[in-house]
Amino acid sequence: MKALIFLVSLTLLVVTHELGHLLFAKLFGTRVNRFYVFFNWKFSIIKAKKFNGKWHFLFFNSKTPESWETENLRPEDQNNTLWGLGWIPLGGYCDIAGMIDETKDSSDMASTPQPWEYRTKPGWQRLCIISGGVLVNFISALIIYSCIFAHWGTDELPMRNAKLGYEYHQLLLDEGFQNGDIIYAIDGVEQYSMKDASQAILLNNPRTVTVLRNDSLVDLSVREGLLNRLTDANPKYLMIPRYPFVVKDFIPGSLGKHCGMQIGDSLVSISGIPTPSAVEFTTTLSKFAGDSITLGFYRNRQYMEIPILLEKDGKLGIYAVDDMSQLFDVKHVDYTFFEAIPAGISYGWETLVSYVSSLKILFTPGGTKGLGGFISMASLFPDTWDWLRFWNLTALLALVLAFMNIIPIPGLDGGHIVITLWEMITRKPVNEKVLNVIQNIGLVLLLLLLIIANGNDLIRLFNGFTR
């Protein structure tokens, strides 16, 4: 399910990105030969093209008929695009006539330049065409965030409203943090949200962190090189709120339900061992697999106990409440349609700035270990369909895709943008053989990046299996 939801999100992002290129190309009279969703190596699931006054379709086709090709069409049909659906669900592409990209080789550019080709258009038009995908991704992210704010509003857990404190990654525990601490200030600056505190610890190389511990403020000295140590460890989180284990539901055949537990019970101890948080409860419970325990819990503010003989898997068959708004005093803000627009734009921009700032991790020793590929991206998505999480993650990936494409690497939109700007400044076109060499270098760099990122995923996956 994670993979399927991720695929839907990725497809939506790629299609909108390529549509950005297509829309600007059509606006400036540039021919778009093909527009594909997914890749069509060897054959296409569907091909469609309009000519002679009607749409024509081919299914599971390996070669487009000559009668569909541009040179065989009526003049009024020659600018029509071939639309297709491939079978390899890893993206898509927009084949713009006269543009050197991953869909072209040197033979495609050997003919005389035509007025309807990308290479003959003025520099500013080419700049708009090549920037169209990034622009549409960025705008779509802001639109999605605005729609989220308008429909769902926002929920934010103020830092100090997590009354049980936070669970910290072992690297922070090694710095003197204790589970249950609440970060109060970082280098003297008071903190009010977990997001800002995590970012400050991760990116600002703090020296002193003040935490609230047992109603007292405690100053912790953080050693230098924390960022490098975090990069090596590749943590999924720095801190998460500690929340009580409150029964939300039962799985079929649940042992806990069979023994008399009810929805709403708040589990607080196992055989006399206090378990104030859900993490502590599940960790402690696993240690008693196959043994008899006494489960302590509160029901309607009354303390109760139940004896239970655990099975060998050490599980009760219980779902815990994971909605923070049901457990803590969460700050909820509703927006009108017109209020949501600037709020969404502001949030999208802050998210992009935060993402770009985090990239400096890559330039630390071992920073590439933190790179992740398709498995890492898919793991962000939930196991079940959740519209709010889907749109939040899709908007985030849209910003990531927009920024990654603007990086001036040959083969990416950013590389084309730099070349176009160079031609506009010098008023001389870059030699097409040079462009082909640059394109090939870019593809090698991108392939290397993909190998590193997805290789990291496979290593983590293997390590997880062998633990």
Tab-separated table of C-alpha atoms in Angstrom:
chain	number	residue	atom	x	y	z
A	1	MET	CA	0.000	0.000	0.000
A	2	LYS	CA	2.868	2.388	0.763
A	3	ALA	CA	4.323	1.708	-2.678
A	4	LEU	CA	0.963	2.218	-4.379
A	5	ILE	CA	0.243	5.525	-2.626
A	6	PHE	CA	3.780	6.725	-3.365
A	7	LEU	CA	3.363	5.757	-7.027
A	8	VAL	CA	0.133	7.768	-7.286
A	9	SER	CA	1.835	10.795	-5.724
A	10	LEU	CA	4.964	10.503	-7.874
A	11	THR	CA	2.918	10.098	-11.055
A	12	LEU	CA	0.892	13.193	-10.234
A	13	LEU	CA	4.080	15.201	-9.676
A	14	VAL	CA	5.788	14.012	-12.856
A	15	VAL	CA	2.703	14.641	-14.992
A	16	THR	CA	2.279	18.190	-13.666
A	17	HIS	CA	6.015	18.841	-14.097
A	18	GLU	CA	6.005	17.722	-17.724
A	19	LEU	CA	2.735	19.576	-18.364
A	20	GLY	CA	4.541	22.739	-17.303
A	21	HIS	CA	7.044	22.217	-20.119
A	22	LEU	CA	4.281	21.368	-22.587
A	23	LEU	CA	2.099	24.384	-21.768
A	24	PHE	CA	4.910	26.887	-22.320
A	25	ALA	CA	6.057	25.041	-25.458
A	26	LYS	CA	2.543	25.234	-26.926
A	27	LEU	CA	2.269	28.885	-25.868
A	28	PHE	CA	5.296	29.768	-27.981
A	29	GLY	CA	4.411	27.569	-30.952
A	30	THR	CA	7.003	24.884	-30.210
A	31	ARG	CA	6.146	21.403	-31.374
A	32	VAL	CA	5.841	18.682	-28.713
A	33	ASN	CA	6.314	15.349	-30.441
A	34	ARG	CA	5.352	13.063	-27.559
A	35	PHE	CA	3.986	13.340	-24.045
A	36	TYR	CA	4.248	10.170	-21.980
A	37	VAL	CA	3.100	9.111	-18.545
A	38	PHE	CA	5.485	6.303	-17.484
A	39	PHE	CA	8.228	5.032	-19.774
A	40	ASN	CA	7.505	3.008	-22.902
A	41	TRP	CA	10.564	0.829	-23.383
A	42	LYS	CA	9.760	-1.659	-26.181
A	43	PHE	CA	6.005	-0.941	-26.157
A	44	SER	CA	3.231	1.380	-24.965
A	45	ILE	CA	0.012	0.443	-23.199
A	46	ILE	CA	-1.885	3.228	-24.969
A	47	LYS	CA	-1.043	5.708	-27.726
A	48	ALA	CA	-3.390	8.495	-28.839
A	49	LYS	CA	-3.121	11.244	-31.450
A	50	LYS	CA	-5.609	13.529	-33.155
A	51	PHE	CA	-5.415	13.919	-36.937
A	52	ASN	CA	-7.792	14.013	-39.898
A	53	GLY	CA	-10.425	15.458	-37.599
A	54	LYS	CA	-10.607	12.617	-35.058
A	55	TRP	CA	-8.689	10.833	-32.331
A	56	HIS	CA	-6.815	7.613	-33.143
A	57	PHE	CA	-5.791	5.039	-30.553
A	58	LEU	CA	-3.365	2.116	-30.384
A	59	PHE	CA	-3.182	-0.399	-27.543
A	60	PHE	CA	-0.117	-2.424	-26.520
A	61	ASN	CA	1.761	-1.072	-29.505
A	62	SER	CA	5.524	-1.342	-30.100
A	63	LYS	CA	5.930	0.869	-33.195
A	64	THR	CA	3.980	3.947	-34.214
A	65	PRO	CA	2.597	3.645	-37.786
A	66	GLU	CA	4.160	5.907	-40.418
A	67	SER	CA	0.707	7.390	-41.085
A	68	TRP	CA	0.856	8.878	-37.558
A	69	GLU	CA	4.221	10.537	-38.092
A	70	THR	CA	4.447	14.309	-38.503
A	71	GLU	CA	5.670	14.347	-42.086
A	72	ASN	CA	2.687	12.295	-43.261
A	73	LEU	CA	0.047	14.483	-41.638
A	74	ARG	CA	-1.884	17.443	-42.945
A	75	PRO	CA	-0.208	20.802	-42.131
A	76	GLU	CA	-2.911	21.601	-39.575
A	77	ASP	CA	-2.252	18.266	-37.795
A	78	GLN	CA	1.550	18.333	-37.796
A	79	ASN	CA	1.795	20.210	-34.515
A	80	ASN	CA	-0.414	17.685	-32.689
A	81	THR	CA	1.202	15.713	-29.878
A	82	LEU	CA	1.339	11.942	-29.556
A	83	TRP	CA	0.032	11.082	-26.083
A	84	GLY	CA	1.053	7.824	-24.491
A	85	LEU	CA	0.960	5.613	-21.415
A	86	GLY	CA	4.031	3.458	-20.870
A	87	TRP	CA	4.358	0.404	-18.675
A	88	ILE	CA	7.378	1.298	-16.501
A	89	PRO	CA	5.910	3.399	-13.634
A	90	LEU	CA	8.982	5.502	-12.851
A	91	GLY	CA	8.073	8.890	-14.275
A	92	GLY	CA	7.358	10.187	-17.758
A	93	TYR	CA	8.668	12.645	-20.319
A	94	CYS	CA	7.814	15.484	-22.699
A	95	ASP	CA	9.627	15.220	-26.065
A	96	ILE	CA	10.046	18.804	-27.300
A	97	ALA	CA	11.188	19.169	-30.909
A	98	GLY	CA	14.694	20.598	-31.314
A	99	MET	CA	15.673	20.259	-27.653
A	100	ILE	CA	18.653	18.140	-26.628
A	101	ASP	CA	17.603	15.993	-23.683
A	102	GLU	CA	17.498	12.377	-22.557
A	103	THR	CA	15.073	11.502	-25.422
A	104	LYS	CA	17.475	12.659	-28.176
A	105	ASP	CA	20.776	11.687	-29.750
A	106	SER	CA	23.013	13.555	-32.203
A	107	SER	CA	21.125	12.234	-35.256
A	108	ASP	CA	17.935	13.927	-34.085
A	109	MET	CA	19.646	17.316	-34.296
A	110	ALA	CA	21.358	16.805	-37.679
A	111	SER	CA	18.514	18.290	-39.730
A	112	THR	CA	18.112	21.959	-40.598
A	113	PRO	CA	16.625	23.893	-37.669
A	114	GLN	CA	12.926	24.631	-38.152
A	115	PRO	CA	10.927	27.623	-36.863
A	116	TRP	CA	8.729	25.329	-34.747
A	117	GLU	CA	11.704	23.826	-32.889
A	118	TYR	CA	12.915	24.720	-29.406
A	119	ARG	CA	16.442	25.510	-30.634
A	120	THR	CA	15.213	28.299	-32.939
A	121	LYS	CA	13.149	30.110	-30.311
A	122	PRO	CA	14.372	33.336	-28.643
A	123	GLY	CA	16.302	32.836	-25.412
A	124	TRP	CA	13.574	34.176	-23.152
A	125	GLN	CA	11.035	31.770	-24.654
A	126	ARG	CA	13.398	28.804	-24.210
A	127	LEU	CA	13.981	29.917	-20.627
A	128	CYS	CA	10.223	29.889	-19.977
A	129	ILE	CA	9.796	26.467	-21.618
A	130	ILE	CA	12.604	24.823	-19.649
A	131	SER	CA	11.550	26.489	-16.379
A	132	GLY	CA	7.896	25.532	-16.829
A	133	GLY	CA	8.141	22.197	-15.015
A	134	VAL	CA	9.844	23.659	-11.941
A	135	LEU	CA	7.411	26.578	-11.882
A	136	VAL	CA	4.352	24.322	-12.060
A	137	ASN	CA	5.714	22.023	-9.307
A	138	PHE	CA	6.385	24.979	-7.024
A	139	ILE	CA	3.003	26.597	-7.683
A	140	SER	CA	1.169	23.275	-7.297
A	141	ALA	CA	2.806	22.772	-3.871
A	142	LEU	CA	1.604	26.207	-2.724
A	143	ILE	CA	-1.898	25.472	-4.080
A	144	ILE	CA	-1.990	22.110	-2.267
A	145	TYR	CA	-0.898	23.666	1.024
A	146	SER	CA	-3.487	26.428	0.638
A	147	CYS	CA	-6.216	23.844	-0.038
A	148	ILE	CA	-5.090	21.812	2.997
A	149	PHE	CA	-5.343	24.885	5.202
A	150	ALA	CA	-8.754	25.798	3.759
A	151	HIS	CA	-10.210	22.288	4.162
A	152	TRP	CA	-8.507	20.855	7.264
A	153	GLY	CA	-6.989	23.875	8.955
A	154	THR	CA	-3.829	23.206	10.912
A	155	ASP	CA	-3.054	21.325	14.116
A	156	GLU	CA	0.088	22.188	16.015
A	157	LEU	CA	1.277	20.740	19.298
A	158	PRO	CA	3.041	23.510	21.218
A	159	MET	CA	6.350	22.216	22.576
A	160	ARG	CA	5.362	22.466	26.236
A	161	ASN	CA	1.894	20.951	25.776
A	162	ALA	CA	3.430	17.471	25.514
A	163	LYS	CA	3.074	16.945	29.256
A	164	LEU	CA	4.915	13.627	29.261
A	165	GLY	CA	7.885	15.175	27.487
A	166	TYR	CA	9.653	13.629	24.520
A	167	GLU	CA	11.424	10.447	23.510
A	168	TYR	CA	14.919	11.268	22.174
A	169	HIS	CA	17.218	9.501	19.764
A	170	GLN	CA	20.154	7.733	21.415
A	171	LEU	CA	22.579	10.357	20.063
A	172	LEU	CA	20.769	13.052	22.043
A	173	LEU	CA	20.574	10.793	25.086
A	174	ASP	CA	24.357	10.545	24.829
A	175	GLU	CA	24.479	14.367	25.046
A	176	GLY	CA	22.714	14.286	28.405
A	177	PHE	CA	19.057	14.400	27.331
A	178	GLN	CA	16.640	12.170	29.212
A	179	ASN	CA	13.381	10.757	27.919
A	180	GLY	CA	10.683	12.969	29.353
A	181	ASP	CA	12.666	16.203	28.966
A	182	ILE	CA	10.969	19.157	27.290
A	183	ILE	CA	13.255	21.490	25.355
A	184	TYR	CA	12.806	24.973	26.762
A	185	ALA	CA	15.507	26.993	24.960
A	186	ILE	CA	18.419	26.521	22.547
A	187	ASP	CA	21.399	28.858	22.973
A	188	GLY	CA	19.141	31.129	25.018
A	189	VAL	CA	16.346	31.275	22.417
A	190	GLU	CA	13.042	29.930	23.741
A	191	GLN	CA	11.466	27.143	21.673
A	192	TYR	CA	7.740	26.772	21.071
A	193	SER	CA	7.443	24.048	18.421
A	194	MET	CA	9.057	20.632	17.968
A	195	LYS	CA	9.730	21.363	14.301
A	196	ASP	CA	11.717	24.510	15.046
A	197	ALA	CA	13.593	22.861	17.913
A	198	SER	CA	14.548	19.843	15.771
A	199	GLN	CA	15.749	22.114	12.994
A	200	ALA	CA	17.785	24.258	15.387
A	201	ILE	CA	19.499	21.196	16.873
A	202	LEU	CA	20.132	19.680	13.472
A	203	LEU	CA	21.342	22.730	11.574
A	204	ASN	CA	22.485	25.459	13.985
A	205	ASN	CA	25.291	23.581	15.777
A	206	PRO	CA	23.984	24.596	19.243
A	207	ARG	CA	26.231	24.797	22.281
A	208	THR	CA	23.656	24.840	25.095
A	209	VAL	CA	20.184	23.329	25.266
A	210	THR	CA	17.966	24.146	28.235
A	211	VAL	CA	15.404	21.464	29.106
A	212	LEU	CA	12.530	21.308	31.540
A	213	ARG	CA	13.105	18.217	33.717
A	214	ASN	CA	10.934	17.418	36.740
A	215	ASP	CA	9.761	21.055	36.991
A	216	SER	CA	13.369	22.336	36.935
A	217	LEU	CA	15.385	23.928	34.127
A	218	VAL	CA	18.602	22.071	33.304
A	219	ASP	CA	21.332	23.323	30.951
A	220	LEU	CA	22.935	20.684	28.713
A	221	SER	CA	26.239	21.299	26.950
A	222	VAL	CA	26.236	19.840	23.445
A	223	ARG	CA	29.551	18.627	22.066
A	224	GLU	CA	30.818	19.843	18.704
A	225	GLY	CA	30.227	17.627	15.681
A	226	LEU	CA	26.643	16.694	16.584
A	227	LEU	CA	25.563	17.158	12.959
A	228	ASN	CA	28.193	14.694	11.740
A	229	ARG	CA	27.182	12.118	14.336
A	230	LEU	CA	23.528	12.492	13.428
A	231	THR	CA	24.372	12.080	9.738
A	232	ASP	CA	26.276	8.859	10.413
A	233	ALA	CA	23.394	7.464	12.478
A	234	ASN	CA	20.746	8.503	9.909
A	235	PRO	CA	17.977	8.784	12.553
A	236	LYS	CA	14.343	8.728	11.477
A	237	TYR	CA	13.588	11.232	14.220
A	238	LEU	CA	15.421	13.372	16.760
A	239	MET	CA	12.510	13.506	19.149
A	240	ILE	CA	8.887	12.457	19.274
A	241	PRO	CA	6.235	13.364	21.847
A	242	ARG	CA	5.697	10.814	24.578
A	243	TYR	CA	2.034	9.932	24.640
A	244	PRO	CA	0.084	7.517	26.839
A	245	PHE	CA	-1.032	4.153	25.500
A	246	VAL	CA	-4.801	4.616	25.196
A	247	VAL	CA	-6.732	1.761	23.569
A	248	LYS	CA	-8.170	2.828	20.235
A	249	ASP	CA	-9.354	-0.510	18.823
A	250	PHE	CA	-8.679	-4.242	18.731
A	251	ILE	CA	-7.523	-6.557	15.966
A	252	PRO	CA	-9.665	-9.660	15.264
A	253	GLY	CA	-9.034	-12.259	17.971
A	254	SER	CA	-7.337	-9.718	20.237
A	255	LEU	CA	-5.940	-11.186	23.454
A	256	GLY	CA	-6.474	-7.887	25.261
A	257	LYS	CA	-10.163	-7.746	24.330
A	258	HIS	CA	-10.624	-11.395	25.315
A	259	CYS	CA	-9.187	-10.598	28.766
A	260	GLY	CA	-11.655	-7.750	29.355
A	261	MET	CA	-9.958	-4.596	28.097
A	262	GLN	CA	-12.102	-1.838	26.580
A	263	ILE	CA	-11.648	1.023	24.146
A	264	GLY	CA	-10.497	4.094	26.083
A	265	ASP	CA	-8.477	2.205	28.702
A	266	SER	CA	-5.194	4.002	29.465
A	267	LEU	CA	-2.405	1.464	30.104
A	268	VAL	CA	0.101	2.624	32.732
A	269	SER	CA	1.982	-0.402	34.151
A	270	ILE	CA	3.069	-3.991	33.514
A	271	SER	CA	3.550	-6.195	36.590
A	272	GLY	CA	4.252	-3.137	38.710
A	273	ILE	CA	6.668	-1.549	36.217
A	274	PRO	CA	5.454	2.000	35.366
A	275	THR	CA	4.933	2.544	31.610
A	276	PRO	CA	3.772	6.167	31.307
A	277	SER	CA	4.326	6.336	27.540
A	278	ALA	CA	3.294	4.124	24.612
A	279	VAL	CA	6.940	3.518	23.662
A	280	GLU	CA	7.806	2.360	27.177
A	281	PHE	CA	4.687	0.186	27.285
A	282	THR	CA	5.400	-1.681	24.029
A	283	THR	CA	9.113	-2.044	24.881
A	284	THR	CA	8.380	-3.438	28.343
A	285	LEU	CA	5.600	-5.715	27.084
A	286	SER	CA	7.935	-7.400	24.577
A	287	LYS	CA	10.203	-8.464	27.475
A	288	PHE	CA	7.378	-10.558	28.983
A	289	ALA	CA	6.568	-12.572	25.836
A	290	GLY	CA	5.071	-15.925	26.864
A	291	ASP	CA	4.847	-14.934	30.550
A	292	SER	CA	2.013	-13.995	32.880
A	293	ILE	CA	1.656	-10.275	33.613
A	294	THR	CA	-0.560	-7.963	35.604
A	295	LEU	CA	-1.721	-5.131	33.397
A	296	GLY	CA	-2.453	-1.856	35.174
A	297	PHE	CA	-4.690	0.732	33.537
A	298	TYR	CA	-7.158	3.550	34.157
A	299	ARG	CA	-10.797	3.273	33.087
A	300	ASN	CA	-13.034	6.259	33.704
A	301	ARG	CA	-10.356	7.665	36.071
A	302	GLN	CA	-10.426	4.482	38.160
A	303	TYR	CA	-7.281	2.355	38.456
A	304	MET	CA	-7.786	-1.321	37.584
A	305	GLU	CA	-5.654	-4.430	37.014
A	306	ILE	CA	-6.110	-7.512	34.826
A	307	PRO	CA	-3.994	-10.719	34.882
A	308	ILE	CA	-2.982	-11.815	31.369
A	309	LEU	CA	-0.965	-14.760	30.033
A	310	LEU	CA	0.909	-13.392	27.026
A	311	GLU	CA	1.427	-15.474	23.937
A	312	LYS	CA	4.915	-16.053	22.523
A	313	ASP	CA	4.730	-12.961	20.277
A	314	GLY	CA	4.279	-10.782	23.380
A	315	LYS	CA	1.397	-8.806	21.839
A	316	LEU	CA	-2.096	-7.887	23.047
A	317	GLY	CA	-3.696	-7.209	19.659
A	318	ILE	CA	-4.437	-3.568	20.477
A	319	TYR	CA	-4.318	-0.356	18.456
A	320	ALA	CA	-3.258	2.753	20.386
A	321	VAL	CA	-4.739	6.208	19.877
A	322	ASP	CA	-2.263	8.107	17.685
A	323	ASP	CA	-4.256	11.290	17.080
A	324	MET	CA	-2.397	13.971	19.039
A	325	SER	CA	-5.547	16.120	19.258
A	326	GLN	CA	-7.185	13.381	21.379
A	327	LEU	CA	-4.239	13.161	23.753
A	328	PHE	CA	-2.912	16.710	24.157
A	329	ASP	CA	-4.004	20.313	24.096
A	330	VAL	CA	-3.388	20.836	20.381
A	331	LYS	CA	-3.648	24.277	18.858
A	332	HIS	CA	-6.098	24.103	15.939
A	333	VAL	CA	-6.536	26.962	13.506
A	334	ASP	CA	-9.298	27.157	10.882
A	335	TYR	CA	-8.888	29.327	7.782
A	336	THR	CA	-11.312	30.889	5.377
A	337	PHE	CA	-10.553	30.387	1.691
A	338	PHE	CA	-8.915	33.796	1.381
A	339	GLU	CA	-6.962	33.346	4.625
A	340	ALA	CA	-5.700	29.936	3.506
A	341	ILE	CA	-4.007	31.290	0.366
A	342	PRO	CA	-1.344	33.480	2.057
A	343	ALA	CA	-1.005	30.921	4.876
A	344	GLY	CA	-0.363	28.139	2.349
A	345	ILE	CA	2.128	30.254	0.406
A	346	SER	CA	3.984	31.189	3.585
A	347	TYR	CA	4.081	27.594	4.839
A	348	GLY	CA	5.241	26.299	1.451
A	349	TRP	CA	8.049	28.837	1.290
A	350	GLU	CA	9.161	28.084	4.875
A	351	THR	CA	9.138	24.356	4.073
A	352	LEU	CA	11.288	24.915	0.986
A	353	VAL	CA	13.768	27.081	2.915
A	354	SER	CA	13.970	24.451	5.661
A	355	TYR	CA	14.581	21.697	3.094
A	356	VAL	CA	17.298	23.664	1.302
A	357	SER	CA	18.970	24.462	4.642
A	358	SER	CA	19.034	20.784	5.548
A	359	LEU	CA	21.009	19.941	2.396
A	360	LYS	CA	24.184	21.189	4.016
A	361	ILE	CA	24.228	17.806	5.743
A	362	LEU	CA	25.366	16.354	2.410
A	363	PHE	CA	28.585	18.360	2.641
A	364	THR	CA	29.559	16.907	6.004
A	365	PRO	CA	31.830	13.827	6.296
A	366	GLY	CA	29.668	10.833	5.445
A	367	GLY	CA	26.803	13.098	4.437
A	368	THR	CA	25.896	10.953	1.426
A	369	LYS	CA	24.964	8.154	3.832
A	370	GLY	CA	21.831	10.142	4.568
A	371	LEU	CA	20.700	10.071	0.945
A	372	GLY	CA	17.648	7.975	0.268
A	373	GLY	CA	16.000	6.682	-2.885
A	374	PHE	CA	12.600	5.360	-3.826
A	375	ILE	CA	12.316	3.083	-0.786
A	376	SER	CA	12.995	5.989	1.580
A	377	MET	CA	10.425	8.173	-0.163
A	378	ALA	CA	7.823	5.410	-0.203
A	379	SER	CA	8.391	4.756	3.525
A	380	LEU	CA	7.122	8.281	4.289
A	381	PHE	CA	3.645	7.337	3.122
A	382	PRO	CA	1.055	5.652	5.379
A	383	ASP	CA	-0.031	2.003	5.221
A	384	THR	CA	-3.643	3.051	4.635
A	385	TRP	CA	-5.091	5.809	2.497
A	386	ASP	CA	-5.108	9.119	4.353
A	387	TRP	CA	-6.012	12.154	2.228
A	388	LEU	CA	-4.412	14.674	4.573
A	389	ARG	CA	-1.071	12.849	4.737
A	390	PHE	CA	-1.192	12.118	1.012
A	391	TRP	CA	-1.577	15.768	0.054
A	392	ASN	CA	0.933	16.937	2.665
A	393	LEU	CA	3.580	14.533	1.384
A	394	THR	CA	2.722	15.252	-2.262
A	395	ALA	CA	3.173	18.985	-1.662
A	396	LEU	CA	6.506	18.340	0.088
A	397	LEU	CA	7.738	16.133	-2.766
A	398	ALA	CA	6.606	18.787	-5.266
A	399	LEU	CA	8.886	21.305	-3.537
A	400	VAL	CA	11.731	18.778	-3.431
A	401	LEU	CA	11.260	17.973	-7.125
A	402	ALA	CA	11.166	21.674	-8.016
A	403	PHE	CA	14.374	22.427	-6.127
A	404	MET	CA	16.257	19.343	-7.301
A	405	ASN	CA	15.413	20.166	-10.913
A	406	ILE	CA	16.640	23.745	-10.583
A	407	ILE	CA	20.122	22.583	-9.503
A	408	PRO	CA	22.498	23.407	-12.401
A	409	ILE	CA	23.450	19.807	-13.208
A	410	PRO	CA	23.573	18.887	-16.922
A	411	GLY	CA	20.536	16.802	-17.776
A	412	LEU	CA	18.326	18.550	-15.230
A	413	ASP	CA	16.242	21.620	-15.988
A	414	GLY	CA	18.765	23.697	-14.054
A	415	GLY	CA	21.518	22.661	-16.466
A	416	HIS	CA	19.406	23.735	-19.448
A	417	ILE	CA	18.604	27.011	-17.705
A	418	VAL	CA	22.317	27.792	-17.216
A	419	ILE	CA	23.043	27.014	-20.874
A	420	THR	CA	20.147	29.196	-22.013
A	421	LEU	CA	21.267	32.078	-19.810
A	422	TRP	CA	24.817	31.723	-21.175
A	423	GLU	CA	23.495	31.946	-24.736
A	424	MET	CA	21.372	34.981	-23.863
A	425	ILE	CA	24.401	36.738	-22.332
A	426	THR	CA	26.916	35.840	-25.057
A	427	ARG	CA	24.334	35.988	-27.876
A	428	LYS	CA	25.949	32.856	-29.309
A	429	PRO	CA	24.465	29.335	-29.324
A	430	VAL	CA	26.405	26.541	-27.635
A	431	ASN	CA	27.691	23.984	-30.150
A	432	GLU	CA	25.305	21.017	-30.424
A	433	LYS	CA	28.156	18.502	-30.051
A	434	VAL	CA	29.134	20.248	-26.830
A	435	LEU	CA	25.527	20.100	-25.676
A	436	ASN	CA	25.451	16.351	-26.324
A	437	VAL	CA	28.639	15.875	-24.291
A	438	ILE	CA	27.234	17.999	-21.445
A	439	GLN	CA	23.992	16.024	-21.568
A	440	ASN	CA	25.855	12.698	-21.344
A	441	ILE	CA	27.953	13.942	-18.414
A	442	GLY	CA	24.777	14.996	-16.644
A	443	LEU	CA	23.152	11.619	-17.207
A	444	VAL	CA	26.210	9.872	-15.726
A	445	LEU	CA	26.090	12.157	-12.664
A	446	LEU	CA	22.363	11.555	-12.217
A	447	LEU	CA	22.829	7.808	-12.614
A	448	LEU	CA	25.580	7.879	-9.992
A	449	LEU	CA	23.331	9.834	-7.625
A	450	LEU	CA	20.522	7.313	-8.146
A	451	ILE	CA	22.884	4.414	-7.471
A	452	ILE	CA	24.159	6.006	-4.243
A	453	ALA	CA	20.682	6.963	-2.972
A	454	ASN	CA	18.981	3.661	-3.789
A	455	GLY	CA	22.087	1.716	-2.745
A	456	ASN	CA	21.775	3.320	0.704
A	457	ASP	CA	18.157	2.147	0.804
A	458	LEU	CA	19.148	-1.431	-0.034
A	459	ILE	CA	21.921	-1.420	2.585
A	460	ARG	CA	19.490	-0.201	5.261
A	461	LEU	CA	16.932	-2.782	4.148
A	462	PHE	CA	19.535	-5.564	4.335
A	463	ASN	CA	20.729	-4.401	7.751
A	464	GLY	CA	17.129	-4.401	8.955
A	465	PHE	CA	16.665	-8.016	7.817
A	466	THR	CA	19.880	-9.210	9.452
A	467	ARG	CA	19.247	-7.631	12.871
